[in-house]
Amino acid sequence: DAKTTQPPSMDCAEGRAANLPCNHSTISGNEYVYWYRQIHSQGPQYIIHGLKNNETNEMASLIITEDRKSSTLILPHATLRDTAVYYCIVRVSIIKSTGGFKTIFGAGTRLFVKA
Amino acid sequence: DTGVSQNPRHKITKRGQNVTFRCDPISEHNRLYWYRQTLGQGPEFLTYFQNEAQLEKSRLLSDRFSAERPKGSFSTLEIQRTEQGDSAMYLCASSDKQGVTYEQYFGPGTRLTVT
C-alpha cells in the first residue's frame, strides 16, 4: 500500500511548467512527502521532499496543501530530458529503529514532455 | 550520476546459471539497500545493510538470493539457479540519515535477462 494516488500519465509542452499532482489523504502528521523520478533505464533520482511548507530547489518546487492531503510537484520549465516516471512517496518504513528504512514506491506518473 | 555505481549494467544468462551483481555506494553512506524492479512497476525492496550487517530481508528474497557487504563498503547480490521470473532491473541505493528525513541515492541498476 503506497498511500499515494497519482495520475498514470501526463503530457507537457517543452518550456512550459509541468504540474504533477499527488493525493495522500491518509498522510500522518510526521510523514514527509518525497518525490523521485526515473528516467528510462536509469535508477530513481531523488528530487525534493517536504513536510508542511512549500519547498524549492534547483530541480523543482513542491507545493503541499495546508491540510497536507495533497501536493504538487512543479517543474518550472520542462525540457525533453524531464520525460520520466515521477514517484510521489509518503511511506517510508523504518527498519528496526536502526535508522534504516525502505521506500515504498507506487506506480508513479509517466510524464511526456513534447516539443 | 548519484555517486552509486553498479556492475554490470546488463547481464544475460541462461536459466539455471548463477549470477552476481556488485554495488559501490557513496563512500560516506553506511546504509545500503537492494531493490528489484519489473517492467511498469516501481522498485520493490529486497534487503538492507547497515555497515556490514544485513538487518532486513524481504520475503521476495528467496533462498536462491544472497547478499553480502563484507567490509561495510561495496555489496554483492548473488542469484543462484536463475529462473526466468528473476528477469528484472536490480537497483542498489545508499543513504545517510540527515536529520529526520530519508533520501536514498540510487545507482543505475543492473538489468538481468534470464533466457
Coordinates of C-alpha atoms in Angstrom, one line a residue:
Chain A
D1 CA 0.0 0.0 0.0
A2 CA 1.8 3.1 -1.3
K3 CA -0.6 5.5 0.3
T4 CA -0.5 7.9 -2.7
T5 CA -2.6 8.4 -5.8
Q6 CA -1.1 9.8 -8.9
P7 CA -2.4 10.0 -12.5
P8 CA -0.8 7.3 -14.6
S9 CA 0.4 9.7 -17.3
M10 CA 0.6 13.4 -18.2
D11 CA 1.7 15.5 -21.2
C12 CA 3.5 18.8 -21.1
A13 CA 4.8 21.1 -23.8
E14 CA 8.5 21.9 -23.7
G15 CA 9.3 25.1 -22.0
R16 CA 6.0 25.1 -20.0
A17 CA 5.6 24.3 -16.4
A18 CA 4.8 20.7 -15.6
N19 CA 2.5 20.3 -12.6
L20 CA 2.3 16.8 -11.2
P21 CA -0.4 16.2 -8.6
C22 CA -0.3 13.7 -5.8
N23 CA -3.1 12.7 -3.4
H24 CA -2.0 11.5 0.0
S25 CA -5.2 11.9 2.1
T26 CA -4.1 9.4 4.8
I27 CA -0.7 11.0 5.5
S28 CA 0.4 11.1 9.1
G29 CA 1.5 14.3 10.9
N30 CA 5.1 13.3 10.9
E31 CA 5.4 11.8 7.4
Y32 CA 7.3 13.7 4.8
V33 CA 6.3 13.9 1.1
Y34 CA 9.1 12.8 -1.2
W35 CA 9.4 12.9 -4.9
Y36 CA 11.7 10.8 -7.1
R37 CA 11.9 10.4 -10.8
Q38 CA 13.1 7.7 -13.0
I39 CA 14.3 8.3 -16.5
H40 CA 14.1 5.3 -18.8
S41 CA 16.7 2.6 -17.9
Q42 CA 18.2 4.5 -15.0
G43 CA 17.8 4.3 -11.3
P44 CA 15.3 6.6 -9.4
Q45 CA 16.6 10.1 -8.7
Y46 CA 15.7 12.0 -5.6
I47 CA 14.1 15.4 -6.4
I48 CA 12.7 17.0 -3.4
H49 CA 10.9 16.5 -0.1
G50 CA 8.8 18.5 2.3
L51 CA 6.7 18.2 5.5
K52 CA 4.3 21.1 5.5
N53 CA 6.0 24.1 4.0
N54 CA 6.5 24.7 0.3
E55 CA 10.0 23.8 -0.8
T56 CA 12.1 24.8 -3.8
N57 CA 15.4 23.6 -5.0
E58 CA 17.3 23.7 -8.3
M59 CA 15.3 21.0 -9.8
A60 CA 11.7 21.7 -8.8
S61 CA 9.2 23.2 -6.4
L62 CA 6.9 21.3 -4.0
I63 CA 3.6 22.7 -3.0
I64 CA 1.8 21.0 -0.1
T65 CA -1.7 21.9 0.7
E66 CA -2.5 23.3 4.2
D67 CA -4.3 20.1 5.2
R68 CA -1.3 18.1 3.8
K69 CA -3.7 15.7 1.9
S70 CA -2.2 16.5 -1.5
S71 CA 0.8 18.1 -3.1
T72 CA 2.0 19.2 -6.5
L73 CA 5.5 18.9 -7.9
I74 CA 6.3 21.8 -10.3
L75 CA 9.0 21.6 -12.9
P76 CA 9.0 25.3 -13.9
H77 CA 10.3 25.0 -17.5
A78 CA 10.1 21.4 -18.6
T79 CA 12.6 20.1 -21.1
L80 CA 12.6 16.9 -23.2
R81 CA 15.0 15.5 -20.7
D82 CA 12.4 15.7 -18.0
T83 CA 10.4 12.9 -19.7
A84 CA 10.3 10.3 -16.9
V85 CA 8.2 8.5 -14.4
Y86 CA 7.7 10.6 -11.3
Y87 CA 7.0 8.9 -8.0
C88 CA 5.3 10.7 -5.1
I89 CA 6.1 8.8 -1.8
V90 CA 4.9 9.3 1.7
R91 CA 5.5 5.9 3.1
V92 CA 8.9 5.2 4.5
S93 CA 9.0 2.1 6.6
I94 CA 11.6 2.3 9.3
I95 CA 13.7 -0.8 9.9
K96 CA 14.2 -1.9 13.5
S97 CA 14.9 1.6 14.8
T98 CA 18.4 1.5 13.3
G99 CA 17.9 4.5 11.0
G100 CA 17.4 2.2 8.0
F101 CA 14.3 2.4 6.0
K102 CA 12.6 1.1 2.9
T103 CA 10.9 3.4 0.4
I104 CA 7.5 2.1 -0.7
F105 CA 7.1 3.1 -4.4
G106 CA 3.8 3.2 -6.2
A107 CA 3.3 3.1 -10.0
G108 CA 4.1 6.8 -10.4
T109 CA 3.1 9.3 -13.2
R110 CA 4.7 8.9 -16.6
L111 CA 5.4 12.5 -17.8
F112 CA 5.8 13.1 -21.5
V113 CA 7.4 16.4 -22.5
K114 CA 6.7 17.2 -26.1
A115 CA 8.5 19.6 -28.4
Chain B
D1 CA 25.5 10.5 -11.6
T2 CA 24.5 10.0 -8.0
G3 CA 27.8 8.5 -6.9
V4 CA 26.4 5.0 -6.6
S5 CA 27.8 2.6 -9.2
Q6 CA 26.6 -0.9 -10.2
N7 CA 28.2 -3.5 -12.3
P8 CA 27.5 -5.0 -14.7
R9 CA 24.8 -2.8 -16.2
H10 CA 23.4 -5.6 -18.2
K11 CA 23.6 -9.4 -17.7
I12 CA 22.1 -12.1 -19.9
T13 CA 22.2 -15.6 -18.6
K14 CA 20.7 -18.9 -19.2
R15 CA 18.2 -20.4 -16.8
G16 CA 19.9 -22.3 -14.0
Q17 CA 23.1 -20.3 -14.1
N18 CA 24.4 -18.3 -11.1
V19 CA 24.9 -14.5 -11.4
T20 CA 26.5 -11.9 -9.1
F21 CA 26.0 -8.2 -9.1
R22 CA 28.1 -5.5 -7.4
C23 CA 27.1 -2.2 -5.9
D24 CA 29.5 0.5 -4.7
P25 CA 27.6 3.1 -2.6
I26 CA 28.5 6.7 -1.8
S27 CA 31.6 6.3 0.3
E28 CA 30.3 8.1 3.5
H29 CA 27.0 6.3 3.4
N30 CA 26.8 3.4 5.9
R31 CA 23.3 2.2 4.8
L32 CA 22.9 0.2 1.6
Y33 CA 19.7 -1.2 0.0
W34 CA 18.8 -3.6 -2.8
Y35 CA 15.6 -3.2 -4.7
R36 CA 14.1 -5.1 -7.7
Q37 CA 12.0 -3.5 -10.4
T38 CA 10.0 -5.3 -13.0
L39 CA 8.6 -3.7 -16.2
G40 CA 6.0 -1.0 -15.5
Q41 CA 6.3 -1.2 -11.7
G42 CA 8.0 0.8 -9.1
P43 CA 11.0 -0.6 -7.3
E44 CA 10.4 -3.2 -4.6
F45 CA 12.6 -3.5 -1.5
L46 CA 14.8 -6.6 -1.2
T47 CA 17.3 -6.1 1.6
Y48 CA 19.1 -3.6 3.8
F49 CA 22.6 -3.4 5.3
Q50 CA 23.9 -1.1 7.9
N51 CA 27.6 -1.3 7.6
E52 CA 28.3 -5.0 7.2
A53 CA 25.2 -6.2 9.0
Q54 CA 22.2 -7.4 7.0
L55 CA 19.3 -6.1 9.1
E56 CA 16.3 -6.7 6.9
K57 CA 15.2 -9.1 4.2
S58 CA 12.0 -9.0 2.2
R59 CA 10.0 -12.2 1.6
L60 CA 10.8 -11.5 -2.1
L61 CA 14.3 -12.7 -1.3
S62 CA 14.1 -16.4 -1.8
D63 CA 16.7 -18.9 -0.7
R64 CA 18.3 -18.6 -4.1
F65 CA 19.2 -15.0 -3.3
S66 CA 22.1 -14.0 -1.1
A67 CA 23.6 -10.6 -0.4
E68 CA 26.8 -9.6 1.3
R69 CA 28.6 -6.5 2.4
P70 CA 31.8 -7.9 3.8
K71 CA 33.6 -4.8 4.8
G72 CA 30.8 -2.3 5.1
S73 CA 31.6 -0.8 1.7
F74 CA 30.6 -2.5 -1.5
S75 CA 27.9 -5.1 -1.6
T76 CA 27.2 -8.1 -3.8
L77 CA 23.9 -9.7 -4.7
E78 CA 24.0 -13.3 -5.9
I79 CA 21.2 -15.2 -7.5
Q80 CA 21.7 -19.0 -7.7
R81 CA 19.9 -21.3 -10.2
T82 CA 18.3 -18.3 -12.0
E83 CA 14.8 -18.6 -13.3
Q84 CA 13.0 -16.6 -16.0
G85 CA 11.0 -14.8 -13.3
D86 CA 14.2 -13.3 -12.0
S87 CA 14.4 -11.1 -15.1
A88 CA 14.3 -7.6 -13.7
M89 CA 16.3 -4.5 -13.0
Y90 CA 18.2 -4.8 -9.8
L91 CA 18.8 -1.5 -8.1
C92 CA 21.2 -0.5 -5.3
A93 CA 20.7 2.6 -3.2
S94 CA 22.6 4.1 -0.3
S95 CA 21.7 6.6 2.4
D96 CA 22.9 8.5 5.4
K97 CA 20.4 9.9 7.9
Q98 CA 20.1 13.6 7.5
G99 CA 18.1 15.0 10.4
V100 CA 14.8 13.1 10.4
T101 CA 14.5 12.8 6.7
Y102 CA 15.3 9.9 4.5
E103 CA 16.6 10.3 1.0
Q104 CA 18.1 7.5 -0.9
Y105 CA 20.6 7.7 -3.8
F106 CA 20.2 5.0 -6.4
G107 CA 22.6 3.5 -8.8
P108 CA 21.9 3.0 -12.5
G109 CA 20.8 -0.6 -11.9
T110 CA 21.8 -4.0 -13.4
R111 CA 19.3 -5.3 -15.9
L112 CA 19.1 -9.1 -15.7
T113 CA 17.6 -11.2 -18.5
V114 CA 17.2 -14.9 -18.0
T115 CA 16.7 -16.9 -21.1

